[in-house]
Coordinates of C-alpha atoms in Angstrom, one line a residue:
M1 CA -59.5 -78.5 -8.2
T2 CA -58.0 -75.2 -7.1
F3 CA -58.2 -73.3 -3.7
K4 CA -60.8 -71.2 -5.1
D5 CA -62.8 -74.1 -6.5
W6 CA -62.7 -75.5 -3.0
F7 CA -63.4 -71.7 -1.2
G8 CA -65.0 -69.5 -3.7
F9 CA -62.0 -66.7 -3.2
D10 CA -58.2 -66.7 -4.6
P11 CA -55.7 -67.7 -1.4
N12 CA -54.4 -64.3 0.5
S13 CA -50.8 -64.5 1.6
L14 CA -51.0 -67.0 4.4
Q15 CA -53.0 -69.7 2.3
A16 CA -50.6 -69.1 -0.5
S17 CA -47.6 -69.6 1.5
L18 CA -48.9 -73.0 2.3
L19 CA -49.7 -73.7 -0.8
D20 CA -46.7 -73.0 -2.2
G21 CA -44.2 -74.3 1.0
L22 CA -45.9 -77.3 2.1
P23 CA -45.5 -79.8 -0.6
G24 CA -42.2 -79.2 -0.6
C25 CA -41.0 -80.4 3.0
A26 CA -44.3 -82.6 3.7
S27 CA -45.0 -85.7 2.3
P28 CA -49.0 -87.0 2.0
G29 CA -49.7 -89.7 4.5
A30 CA -46.5 -89.5 6.3
P31 CA -46.5 -88.3 9.9
G32 CA -45.9 -84.6 10.8
L33 CA -47.4 -81.5 13.1
L34 CA -48.2 -78.3 11.4
I35 CA -48.5 -75.3 13.2
V36 CA -50.4 -72.1 11.8
M37 CA -49.9 -69.1 13.7
S38 CA -51.9 -66.0 12.2
D39 CA -54.1 -63.3 13.5
T40 CA -57.9 -63.4 14.2
G41 CA -59.9 -63.2 10.7
S42 CA -57.1 -64.1 8.5
G43 CA -58.2 -67.4 7.0
K44 CA -56.7 -69.9 9.2
T45 CA -59.6 -72.6 9.1
E46 CA -59.5 -72.1 5.0
G47 CA -55.7 -72.9 5.3
G48 CA -55.6 -75.6 7.7
L49 CA -58.7 -77.5 5.5
W50 CA -56.7 -77.7 2.5
A51 CA -53.3 -78.5 4.0
S52 CA -55.4 -81.6 5.4
R53 CA -56.1 -82.7 2.3
W54 CA -52.4 -82.6 1.4
L55 CA -51.1 -83.8 4.4
G56 CA -53.4 -86.9 4.5
G57 CA -53.8 -87.9 1.0
P58 CA -57.1 -87.9 -0.9
R59 CA -58.0 -91.2 1.0
A60 CA -57.5 -89.3 4.3
G61 CA -60.3 -87.9 6.3
V62 CA -60.5 -84.9 8.4
H63 CA -61.3 -84.1 11.9
L64 CA -61.7 -80.5 12.8
A65 CA -61.6 -80.0 16.6
L66 CA -63.0 -76.5 18.2
P67 CA -63.2 -75.0 21.7
T68 CA -66.8 -74.5 21.9
M69 CA -70.4 -75.6 20.6
A70 CA -70.8 -72.4 18.9
T71 CA -67.6 -72.3 17.2
T72 CA -68.3 -75.6 16.3
D73 CA -71.6 -75.5 15.0
A74 CA -70.5 -72.5 12.4
A75 CA -67.5 -74.4 11.3
H76 CA -69.8 -77.4 10.7
R77 CA -72.0 -75.7 8.2
R78 CA -68.7 -74.2 6.4
V79 CA -66.7 -77.5 6.3
E80 CA -69.9 -79.5 5.0
R81 CA -70.1 -77.0 2.3
W82 CA -66.2 -77.5 1.7
A83 CA -66.4 -80.9 1.7
R84 CA -69.3 -81.4 -1.4
K85 CA -66.4 -79.4 -3.7
A86 CA -63.5 -81.2 -2.1
L87 CA -64.3 -85.0 -1.5
A88 CA -63.5 -87.4 -4.3
A89 CA -66.4 -89.3 -3.5
S90 CA -69.4 -89.2 -0.9
S91 CA -68.8 -89.3 2.7
P92 CA -70.6 -88.6 5.7
V93 CA -70.0 -84.9 7.5
T94 CA -70.7 -85.1 10.8
L95 CA -71.1 -82.8 14.1
A96 CA -70.0 -83.9 17.1
H97 CA -70.6 -82.4 20.7
G98 CA -72.6 -82.6 23.8
Q99 CA -76.0 -81.1 22.2
A100 CA -75.3 -82.1 18.5
G101 CA -78.0 -85.3 18.9
W102 CA -80.6 -81.8 18.9
N103 CA -79.2 -80.5 15.6
R104 CA -80.0 -83.6 13.3
T105 CA -81.3 -82.7 10.0
P106 CA -83.2 -84.9 7.6
S107 CA -81.0 -86.5 4.9
R108 CA -80.7 -84.2 1.5
V109 CA -81.7 -85.5 -1.4
L110 CA -79.3 -85.3 -4.0
A111 CA -80.0 -83.2 -7.1
H112 CA -78.4 -85.9 -9.5
A113 CA -76.5 -89.1 -9.5
G114 CA -72.6 -88.5 -8.7
E115 CA -73.3 -85.4 -6.5
I116 CA -71.1 -85.7 -3.8
D117 CA -73.3 -86.5 -0.5
T118 CA -72.3 -85.6 3.4
A119 CA -75.4 -86.6 5.0
P120 CA -74.5 -88.9 7.7
A121 CA -76.7 -92.4 8.3
G122 CA -79.0 -92.6 11.4
W123 CA -76.2 -94.9 12.7
L124 CA -73.7 -92.7 13.2
F125 CA -75.8 -90.4 15.4
G126 CA -74.8 -92.9 18.2
H127 CA -73.0 -92.3 21.4
G128 CA -69.3 -92.1 20.4
R129 CA -70.2 -92.8 16.6
P130 CA -69.7 -89.3 14.9
V131 CA -65.7 -89.5 15.1
L132 CA -66.0 -92.5 12.9
A133 CA -67.3 -90.6 9.8
G134 CA -65.0 -89.4 7.0
V135 CA -65.6 -86.1 7.9
T136 CA -66.2 -84.8 11.5
V137 CA -66.2 -81.4 13.1
S138 CA -66.6 -81.6 16.7
T139 CA -65.5 -79.8 20.1
I140 CA -62.2 -80.5 21.6
D141 CA -63.7 -82.5 24.3
Q142 CA -64.6 -84.8 21.9
V143 CA -60.8 -85.8 20.7
L144 CA -59.4 -85.2 24.2
M145 CA -62.1 -88.2 25.5
A146 CA -60.0 -90.3 23.3
V147 CA -57.3 -90.3 26.0
L148 CA -59.6 -90.3 28.9
R149 CA -59.5 -93.4 30.7
V150 CA -63.2 -94.2 30.2
R151 CA -65.2 -96.8 27.9
H152 CA -65.0 -96.7 23.9
N153 CA -61.8 -94.6 24.4
V154 CA -60.6 -97.0 21.7
L155 CA -63.5 -96.6 19.8
R156 CA -62.4 -92.8 19.3
L157 CA -58.7 -93.6 18.7
G158 CA -59.6 -95.8 15.8
G159 CA -62.1 -93.0 14.3
L160 CA -59.4 -90.8 14.5
T161 CA -56.6 -92.9 13.1
R162 CA -57.2 -92.6 9.4
K163 CA -58.1 -88.4 9.4
V164 CA -55.8 -85.8 9.7
L165 CA -56.4 -83.8 13.2
V166 CA -57.3 -80.1 12.8
V167 CA -57.2 -78.2 16.3
D168 CA -58.3 -74.7 16.1
E169 CA -58.0 -72.1 18.8
C170 CA -55.1 -73.9 20.3
H171 CA -54.4 -71.4 22.8
A172 CA -57.8 -71.2 24.0
Y173 CA -57.1 -74.4 26.6
D174 CA -55.7 -74.4 30.3
P175 CA -53.1 -76.3 31.6
Y176 CA -55.3 -79.1 32.5
M177 CA -56.8 -79.5 28.9
Q178 CA -53.1 -78.7 27.4
T179 CA -51.9 -81.9 29.6
Q180 CA -54.5 -84.0 27.9
L181 CA -54.0 -82.5 24.5
R182 CA -50.2 -83.2 24.6
R183 CA -51.0 -86.9 25.5
A184 CA -53.6 -87.0 22.3
L185 CA -50.6 -85.4 20.3
A186 CA -48.8 -88.3 21.6
W187 CA -51.0 -90.8 20.6
W188 CA -51.5 -89.3 16.8
G189 CA -47.3 -88.9 16.5
A190 CA -47.4 -92.9 17.7
L191 CA -50.3 -93.7 15.2
R192 CA -48.6 -91.5 12.3
V193 CA -51.7 -89.4 12.2
P194 CA -51.1 -85.6 10.7
V195 CA -52.1 -82.7 12.8
V196 CA -52.4 -79.3 12.3
L197 CA -52.6 -76.6 15.0
M198 CA -53.9 -73.0 14.6
S199 CA -53.6 -70.3 16.6
A200 CA -53.8 -66.5 16.9
T201 CA -51.6 -66.0 20.1
L202 CA -50.3 -69.0 20.7
P203 CA -47.1 -68.5 23.5
A204 CA -43.8 -69.9 21.7
A205 CA -43.4 -72.3 25.3
V206 CA -46.9 -73.7 24.7
A207 CA -45.9 -74.4 20.3
T208 CA -42.9 -76.0 21.8
S209 CA -44.8 -78.5 24.4
L210 CA -47.3 -79.3 22.0
A211 CA -44.4 -80.3 19.0
A212 CA -42.7 -82.4 21.8
A213 CA -45.4 -84.1 22.9
Y214 CA -46.1 -85.2 19.0
L215 CA -42.6 -86.0 18.2
S216 CA -42.5 -88.3 21.5
G217 CA -45.2 -90.6 19.9
S218 CA -43.8 -90.3 16.2
A219 CA -40.1 -90.5 16.9
P220 CA -39.3 -91.2 20.7
R221 CA -35.7 -91.0 20.3
L222 CA -35.3 -87.7 18.8
P223 CA -34.6 -84.8 21.8
A224 CA -37.5 -82.1 22.1
P225 CA -37.2 -79.5 19.6
E226 CA -37.4 -75.8 20.7
V227 CA -40.0 -74.2 18.3
R228 CA -40.8 -70.6 17.1
P229 CA -43.5 -69.7 14.8
A230 CA -43.0 -67.1 12.6
Y231 CA -46.0 -64.6 13.0
P232 CA -47.7 -64.6 10.8
G233 CA -46.9 -68.2 8.9
W234 CA -46.3 -71.7 9.6
L235 CA -43.9 -74.3 10.8
Y236 CA -43.7 -77.8 9.9
I237 CA -42.1 -80.5 11.6
D238 CA -41.8 -84.1 10.0
G239 CA -42.5 -86.5 12.3
D240 CA -40.0 -89.2 11.4
T241 CA -36.7 -87.0 11.6
G242 CA -37.8 -84.0 13.4
A243 CA -36.6 -81.9 10.6
A244 CA -38.5 -78.1 11.4
T245 CA -39.6 -76.3 8.1
V246 CA -40.2 -72.1 9.1
S247 CA -41.9 -70.4 7.0
K248 CA -40.9 -66.6 6.3
Q249 CA -43.1 -63.9 8.3
I250 CA -45.6 -63.6 5.8
A251 CA -47.0 -60.0 5.0
S252 CA -50.2 -59.4 6.6
D253 CA -53.5 -58.8 4.3
R254 CA -55.0 -57.2 7.2
P255 CA -52.7 -55.2 9.1
R256 CA -54.0 -53.0 11.7
T257 CA -53.4 -50.5 14.8
L258 CA -55.0 -50.9 17.9
Q259 CA -55.4 -47.2 19.3
M260 CA -54.8 -48.4 22.8
R261 CA -56.8 -46.0 25.5
L262 CA -56.8 -47.3 29.4
L263 CA -59.4 -45.6 31.5
P264 CA -59.4 -46.3 35.3
M265 CA -63.3 -48.3 35.7
R266 CA -63.5 -47.1 39.5
G267 CA -65.9 -48.7 42.1
S268 CA -67.3 -52.1 43.2
S269 CA -69.0 -54.7 40.8
R270 CA -71.6 -55.4 43.4
A271 CA -74.7 -53.9 44.0
G272 CA -76.1 -52.5 47.6
R273 CA -79.1 -54.1 47.0
P274 CA -80.7 -56.8 44.7
G275 CA -81.4 -54.9 41.1
Q276 CA -79.5 -52.4 41.6
V277 CA -76.4 -51.4 38.9
P278 CA -73.0 -51.8 40.6
P279 CA -70.8 -48.7 40.6
A280 CA -68.3 -50.1 38.2
D281 CA -71.3 -50.9 35.6
R282 CA -72.5 -47.5 35.9
A283 CA -68.9 -46.1 35.0
R284 CA -68.4 -48.4 32.2
A285 CA -72.1 -47.5 30.9
G286 CA -71.0 -43.9 31.1
V287 CA -67.7 -44.6 29.0
I288 CA -69.6 -45.9 26.2
T289 CA -72.1 -42.9 26.6
G290 CA -69.5 -40.3 26.1
L291 CA -68.2 -42.3 22.8
F292 CA -71.5 -41.3 21.5
E293 CA -71.7 -38.2 22.7
E294 CA -68.1 -37.2 21.0
S295 CA -69.2 -38.8 18.3
P296 CA -72.7 -37.3 16.4
G297 CA -72.0 -39.7 13.5
A298 CA -72.2 -43.3 12.8
L299 CA -70.4 -45.4 15.4
R300 CA -70.9 -49.1 16.5
V301 CA -69.2 -50.0 20.1
L302 CA -68.3 -53.5 20.7
T303 CA -68.4 -53.8 24.7
V304 CA -66.8 -56.8 26.4
C305 CA -67.3 -57.5 29.9
N306 CA -65.8 -60.2 32.0
T307 CA -68.8 -61.7 33.7
V308 CA -72.5 -62.0 32.5
A309 CA -73.9 -60.0 35.5
S310 CA -71.7 -57.1 34.1
A311 CA -72.9 -57.2 30.6
Q312 CA -76.7 -57.6 32.2
H313 CA -76.0 -54.5 33.9
T314 CA -74.4 -52.5 31.6
A315 CA -77.1 -52.8 29.2
R316 CA -79.7 -52.0 31.8
A317 CA -77.8 -48.9 32.3
L318 CA -76.9 -48.0 28.8
A319 CA -80.4 -48.2 28.3
D320 CA -81.3 -45.2 30.6
L321 CA -78.2 -43.0 29.5
L322 CA -78.0 -43.8 25.5
D323 CA -80.5 -41.6 23.1
D324 CA -83.2 -43.4 21.5
D325 CA -81.4 -43.6 18.3
V326 CA -78.5 -45.8 19.7
E327 CA -79.5 -49.6 19.1
I328 CA -78.6 -51.7 22.2
F329 CA -77.6 -55.3 21.6
L330 CA -76.9 -58.2 24.3
I331 CA -75.5 -61.6 24.0
H332 CA -73.9 -63.9 26.5
A333 CA -74.0 -67.8 27.4
R334 CA -77.1 -67.6 29.9
Y335 CA -80.0 -67.6 27.2
R336 CA -82.3 -70.5 26.8
V337 CA -80.9 -72.5 23.8
R338 CA -83.2 -71.0 21.0
D339 CA -82.9 -67.7 22.5
R340 CA -79.3 -67.6 22.3
R341 CA -79.2 -69.2 18.5
D342 CA -81.7 -66.1 17.6
R343 CA -79.5 -63.6 19.2
T344 CA -76.4 -65.0 17.7
G345 CA -78.0 -64.8 14.2
S346 CA -79.2 -61.7 14.3
V347 CA -75.9 -60.4 15.9
E348 CA -74.4 -61.6 12.9
A349 CA -76.4 -60.6 10.6
V350 CA -75.9 -56.9 12.0
F351 CA -72.2 -56.9 12.3
G352 CA -71.3 -59.8 10.8
K353 CA -69.3 -59.6 7.1
D354 CA -72.5 -60.1 5.1
G355 CA -74.5 -58.1 7.5
A356 CA -77.6 -56.9 5.7
R357 CA -78.4 -54.2 8.1
R358 CA -75.8 -52.0 9.8
P359 CA -77.4 -49.5 12.2
E360 CA -75.6 -46.2 11.8
R361 CA -75.5 -45.9 16.0
A362 CA -75.3 -49.1 17.8
V363 CA -73.8 -50.9 20.7
L364 CA -73.2 -54.8 21.7
V365 CA -72.6 -55.9 25.0
T366 CA -71.3 -59.3 25.2
T367 CA -68.7 -61.6 27.4
Q368 CA -66.1 -63.6 26.2
V369 CA -68.3 -65.6 24.0
C370 CA -67.0 -63.0 21.5
E371 CA -63.1 -64.4 21.4
A372 CA -63.9 -67.2 19.6
S373 CA -67.6 -68.2 18.2
L374 CA -68.6 -64.7 16.6
D375 CA -67.3 -63.4 13.6
L376 CA -67.7 -59.3 13.9
S377 CA -67.0 -56.1 13.0
L378 CA -67.7 -53.1 15.0
D379 CA -65.9 -49.5 15.1
H380 CA -64.2 -48.8 18.6
V381 CA -64.0 -51.9 21.3
V382 CA -64.2 -51.3 24.6
T383 CA -63.3 -54.2 27.2
D384 CA -62.8 -55.2 30.3
L385 CA -59.1 -55.9 31.1
A386 CA -57.8 -59.1 30.6
P387 CA -55.0 -61.3 30.0
M388 CA -53.4 -60.4 26.6
P389 CA -54.2 -63.1 24.6
Q390 CA -57.6 -62.1 25.5
I391 CA -57.1 -58.9 24.7
V392 CA -55.9 -59.1 21.1
Q393 CA -58.6 -61.4 20.6
R394 CA -61.6 -58.7 21.7
A395 CA -59.8 -56.3 19.8
G396 CA -59.7 -58.2 16.5
R397 CA -63.4 -57.6 16.4
G398 CA -62.8 -53.7 16.0
R399 CA -62.9 -53.5 12.2
R400 CA -62.5 -56.9 11.3
H401 CA -63.8 -56.9 7.6
E402 CA -61.7 -53.7 6.5
T403 CA -59.1 -54.1 4.1
G404 CA -56.3 -51.6 3.6
A405 CA -52.6 -50.5 4.4
D406 CA -54.2 -48.1 7.2
V407 CA -56.5 -49.9 9.3
R408 CA -56.7 -48.2 12.7
V409 CA -58.9 -49.8 15.5
P410 CA -60.0 -47.6 18.7
V411 CA -59.4 -49.6 22.0
T412 CA -60.2 -48.9 25.1
V413 CA -59.6 -50.7 28.1
L414 CA -61.0 -50.4 31.2
I415 CA -58.9 -51.1 34.2
P416 CA -60.5 -51.7 37.7
Q417 CA -59.5 -49.8 40.6
D418 CA -61.5 -50.0 44.3
S419 CA -63.3 -47.1 46.2
E420 CA -60.5 -45.9 47.0
G421 CA -58.5 -45.6 43.4
D422 CA -56.1 -48.6 44.1
W423 CA -55.4 -51.3 41.4
D424 CA -57.9 -54.1 41.6
D425 CA -56.1 -56.8 39.6
G426 CA -58.1 -59.7 41.8
R427 CA -61.5 -58.4 41.1
W428 CA -61.9 -61.3 38.6
R429 CA -59.7 -63.8 40.3
R430 CA -62.1 -66.3 39.7
I431 CA -61.6 -66.3 36.0
Y432 CA -58.4 -64.6 35.6
S433 CA -54.8 -64.8 37.4
P434 CA -54.2 -61.7 39.0
A435 CA -50.6 -62.5 38.3
L436 CA -52.0 -62.1 34.6
I437 CA -53.9 -59.4 34.8
R438 CA -51.3 -57.1 36.6
S439 CA -48.5 -58.3 34.2
T440 CA -50.8 -57.5 31.4
R441 CA -52.2 -54.1 32.9
Q442 CA -48.2 -52.9 33.3
L443 CA -47.3 -54.2 29.8
L444 CA -50.4 -52.1 28.0
A445 CA -49.2 -49.2 30.2
T446 CA -45.9 -49.2 29.0
H447 CA -46.1 -50.5 25.5
G448 CA -48.9 -48.1 23.7
D449 CA -50.5 -48.8 20.3
I450 CA -50.5 -52.5 19.1
S451 CA -49.4 -53.5 15.3
V452 CA -51.2 -56.7 14.2
P453 CA -50.1 -58.8 13.4
D454 CA -46.7 -57.6 14.2
D455 CA -46.3 -56.7 17.6
V456 CA -48.5 -59.6 19.0
Q457 CA -46.3 -62.7 19.5
D458 CA -43.9 -60.7 21.3
L459 CA -46.8 -59.3 23.5
V460 CA -48.2 -63.1 24.3
D461 CA -44.5 -64.2 25.2
T462 CA -43.5 -60.9 27.3
V463 CA -46.7 -61.3 29.5
C464 CA -45.4 -64.5 31.3
A465 CA -41.5 -64.2 30.4
G466 CA -39.2 -65.1 33.4
W467 CA -41.9 -66.9 35.5
D468 CA -40.8 -69.5 37.4
A469 CA -40.5 -70.8 40.8
D470 CA -37.6 -68.4 42.1
T471 CA -40.2 -65.6 41.0
P472 CA -40.7 -63.4 44.2
E473 CA -44.0 -61.4 43.5
P474 CA -46.4 -63.7 45.7
D475 CA -49.4 -63.4 42.7
V476 CA -47.1 -65.1 40.7
A477 CA -46.1 -67.8 42.8
A478 CA -49.7 -68.3 43.1
H479 CA -50.4 -68.8 39.3
L480 CA -47.8 -70.9 39.3
R481 CA -49.2 -73.3 42.0
G482 CA -52.5 -73.1 40.4
E483 CA -51.3 -73.7 37.0
Q484 CA -49.1 -76.7 38.2
T485 CA -52.4 -77.9 39.9
K486 CA -54.6 -78.1 36.6
A487 CA -51.6 -79.8 35.1
D488 CA -51.7 -82.5 37.8
A489 CA -55.5 -82.7 38.2
A490 CA -55.3 -84.4 34.4
V491 CA -52.6 -86.9 35.3
P492 CA -54.8 -89.5 36.5
V493 CA -57.5 -89.4 34.4
V494 CA -55.3 -89.7 30.8
I495 CA -54.0 -93.0 29.6
P496 CA -50.4 -93.9 29.5
H497 CA -48.0 -92.4 27.2
P498 CA -47.8 -94.7 23.9
D499 CA -44.2 -95.8 25.3
E500 CA -45.6 -96.7 28.6
L501 CA -48.4 -98.7 27.8
T502 CA -48.0 -102.5 29.2
D503 CA -51.5 -103.4 29.6
L504 CA -54.4 -103.1 27.8
F505 CA -56.5 -102.6 31.0
D506 CA -54.6 -99.3 31.9
L507 CA -56.4 -97.5 29.1
T508 CA -60.1 -97.7 31.0
D509 CA -58.3 -98.3 34.8
L510 CA -59.4 -95.1 36.8
P511 CA -58.2 -94.6 40.3
I512 CA -60.7 -92.1 40.7
P513 CA -64.4 -92.3 40.0
D514 CA -65.0 -92.3 36.6
I515 CA -67.6 -89.2 36.7
E516 CA -64.2 -87.2 37.6
A517 CA -62.8 -88.2 34.4
A518 CA -63.9 -84.8 32.6
T519 CA -62.0 -83.3 29.7
R520 CA -62.5 -79.4 31.6
Y521 CA -61.1 -78.7 34.8
N522 CA -63.8 -78.2 37.8
L523 CA -66.6 -78.1 35.0
D524 CA -69.4 -78.3 37.7
S525 CA -72.7 -77.1 35.8
V526 CA -76.3 -77.8 35.9
T527 CA -79.1 -77.6 33.4
V528 CA -82.4 -75.1 34.1
L529 CA -85.5 -75.1 32.8
P530 CA -87.6 -71.8 33.6
V531 CA -90.8 -72.2 33.4
W532 CA -94.2 -69.9 34.2
R533 CA -97.0 -71.2 36.8
T534 CA -100.3 -70.0 35.4
E535 CA -103.5 -69.2 37.9
D536 CA -104.8 -72.7 37.5
G537 CA -101.3 -74.0 38.7
S538 CA -100.2 -75.1 35.2
L539 CA -96.6 -75.1 34.3
A540 CA -95.9 -73.0 30.4
L541 CA -92.6 -73.0 28.8
E542 CA -93.2 -69.4 27.9
P543 CA -94.0 -66.5 30.1
D544 CA -97.5 -65.7 28.0
A545 CA -98.4 -69.4 28.2
S546 CA -98.4 -69.7 24.7
L547 CA -96.8 -73.5 24.9
M548 CA -97.5 -75.4 28.3
L549 CA -95.2 -77.9 29.8
P550 CA -96.9 -81.7 29.0
E551 CA -97.6 -83.7 32.1
Q552 CA -96.6 -86.5 29.9
V553 CA -93.1 -86.8 28.0
P554 CA -93.9 -86.0 24.2
A555 CA -91.9 -88.2 21.4
D556 CA -90.6 -84.9 20.4
L557 CA -88.7 -83.1 23.2
R558 CA -87.1 -80.2 20.9
P559 CA -89.3 -77.5 21.9
V560 CA -88.7 -78.5 26.0
H561 CA -85.0 -78.9 24.7
E562 CA -84.8 -75.5 23.2
R563 CA -85.7 -73.7 26.2
L564 CA -83.0 -75.2 28.7
L565 CA -79.9 -73.3 29.8
S566 CA -77.1 -74.8 31.2
I567 CA -75.5 -72.8 34.0
P568 CA -72.2 -73.0 36.7
R569 CA -73.4 -74.5 39.9
A570 CA -74.1 -72.1 42.6
A571 CA -75.8 -72.7 46.0
W572 CA -79.3 -71.1 45.3
Q573 CA -79.8 -74.0 42.9
D574 CA -80.0 -76.4 45.9
A575 CA -83.2 -74.7 46.9
L576 CA -84.6 -75.7 43.5
E577 CA -84.0 -79.0 44.0
S578 CA -86.4 -79.3 47.2
E579 CA -89.1 -76.9 45.8
D580 CA -90.0 -78.1 42.3
A581 CA -89.3 -80.9 40.1
L582 CA -90.5 -82.3 36.7
P583 CA -93.8 -84.3 36.7
D584 CA -93.2 -87.7 37.7
A585 CA -93.2 -89.0 33.9
W586 CA -90.3 -86.6 33.0
Q587 CA -88.2 -88.2 35.7
E588 CA -88.1 -91.6 34.4
D589 CA -87.4 -90.4 30.4
G590 CA -83.8 -89.6 30.6
R591 CA -83.2 -87.9 27.4
L592 CA -83.0 -84.7 28.7
G593 CA -80.9 -85.7 32.0
R594 CA -80.9 -84.4 35.2
V595 CA -83.0 -80.4 35.3
L596 CA -83.9 -78.3 37.9
L597 CA -87.2 -76.1 37.4
L598 CA -87.3 -72.8 37.7
V599 CA -90.7 -71.9 38.4
H600 CA -91.7 -68.2 37.7
P601 CA -94.9 -67.9 40.0
A602 CA -98.4 -66.7 39.0
G603 CA -98.6 -62.9 39.4
G604 CA -95.4 -61.8 37.8
Q605 CA -92.9 -62.3 41.0
A606 CA -89.8 -63.2 40.7
P607 CA -88.6 -66.7 42.2
A608 CA -86.6 -66.0 45.4
P609 CA -84.5 -69.7 46.0
A610 CA -82.4 -69.3 49.1
G611 CA -83.0 -65.6 49.6
W612 CA -81.6 -64.9 46.1
T613 CA -83.6 -63.2 43.2
V614 CA -83.8 -65.2 40.1
F615 CA -85.6 -64.8 37.0
Y616 CA -85.6 -65.1 33.1
D617 CA -86.2 -62.5 31.2
D618 CA -86.4 -62.3 27.2
N619 CA -83.9 -59.8 27.3
L620 CA -81.1 -60.1 29.8
G621 CA -81.4 -64.0 30.0
L622 CA -81.0 -65.8 33.1
V623 CA -80.8 -63.0 35.7
T624 CA -79.0 -63.8 39.6
W625 CA -79.1 -60.8 42.1
P626 CA -77.7 -62.4 45.3
P627 CA -79.3 -61.2 48.6
A628 CA -78.5 -57.4 50.4
P629 CA -75.6 -57.8 52.1
R630 CA -76.3 -58.3 55.6
E631 CA -75.6 -54.7 57.7
R632 CA -73.2 -55.1 60.6
S633 CA -74.3 -54.4 64.2

């Protein structure tokens, strides 16, 4: 079958380069590492799937790993459609992540004898078993767990041995996860598993470290290579000889110019009192309102905020500032499962590639969730300052589906300033390193417009160029210490390198508590179930009491699961643990795990745990307002 038979379209320049070049340097079934680098929306996934079938041969399976559950769910649907055309025989296609069990669908009924069946058997839904299927789509966590010192890791290693591993968005992992990924690559190399890595913004230094990790397993006596993949393009490293084949730089089918404009965003991100829109969020909303005032015609604006609270505040401010002819959409990570799914579907239906209804004038307010999980196209991108790779990813949603030789994407980057007008590079220090923020700000200020893809690799590499232990800037030193701390934290939880394994006991022997063997650094989250108390004291799962929380555990927990949300651990949640709990019958059932109830009192008041104002709103999602700051005496 041809590429078009598999995917329904002819290969673009990147995909055609893989089809033409890979058979000349890679033998099916042999160990090797393929790194594919190209801008967002350039068809890397389809290219990676084709490459996986060549590298593994007709009998090898495929495991596609992605950074988030949202991207994984979307990719699973695409991979299942591809598998029905690409596989030579029926094979289950499984979905694997922490919530995948709730996404089960009934087995397909085959239309006629001989049709490829991709429906998994019930046995494959068991804990750790989805990776044993012929084709699996999972979060990267499912792959990394194979090299953690936890039970059943050998099962995962075995499940991945007869497959080609495809890792998408491999730039999206911090040093803690990169350390685990490098150990995983060493094992795949030792097990002669072909690997495909794909990224839009991968620094050359990271690409070099990943390639060295793979060869340390497949050919440990070879020196570590120094690699710099073509951008856009690909690089293949033979797992036996270490020979590298670098494609020519590929002419992009989607060249575009990011027309960069930097604007100061002055004022604090903290409100003076609960419910008040902070000055910085009012300033952001003012910039967006100005765009609509300047453009009376069709205009769709993507606004990317660095925090959920800023996105909520900005959406509220825009509702007051914008005319009624501008539609406002909001999406972030703190919605109940069903609400986030519905909102994602609605946003993709409006701004996606096949959007059936594109409003003339609209603004989509979102957070980092747009960087990987949403395939959207809007006219103008307004984004908070972030590290350079994130800026490129966000800008990739600007006029994403337009083609031509002169696509120009207006991008407005909001640079935070304090009330005195000084640069506030540490505003989002809990999310991004101040050193990366400062370096990106300075680079954007001097570079001007960005040509995609031509400028992308140099910009991504330049942000951290020359940083080492002797760099004098204090924020750089702090950044490097933080990166090293994360990398060091992964060392005790990963299994030994294949060359260093002397005892099978070392595969599961942890020097730290088992619960600390996580795939993500300092991941401390809780699951919350918003409920509403009625006048008679009962608890409802919806504000209008259209669905009640049953006292006894029902056989089907989907209605409850779809109303859960996962959020980072915060101090106000301690009050919930002592105030309200699930009914006794629920606490004895472990299917939902540990859940905190957020009870909205009867009469419409908002809960106030530990002095915070916390409530769930159908439009805004979970809202958390801290107590008003105390006045100094």
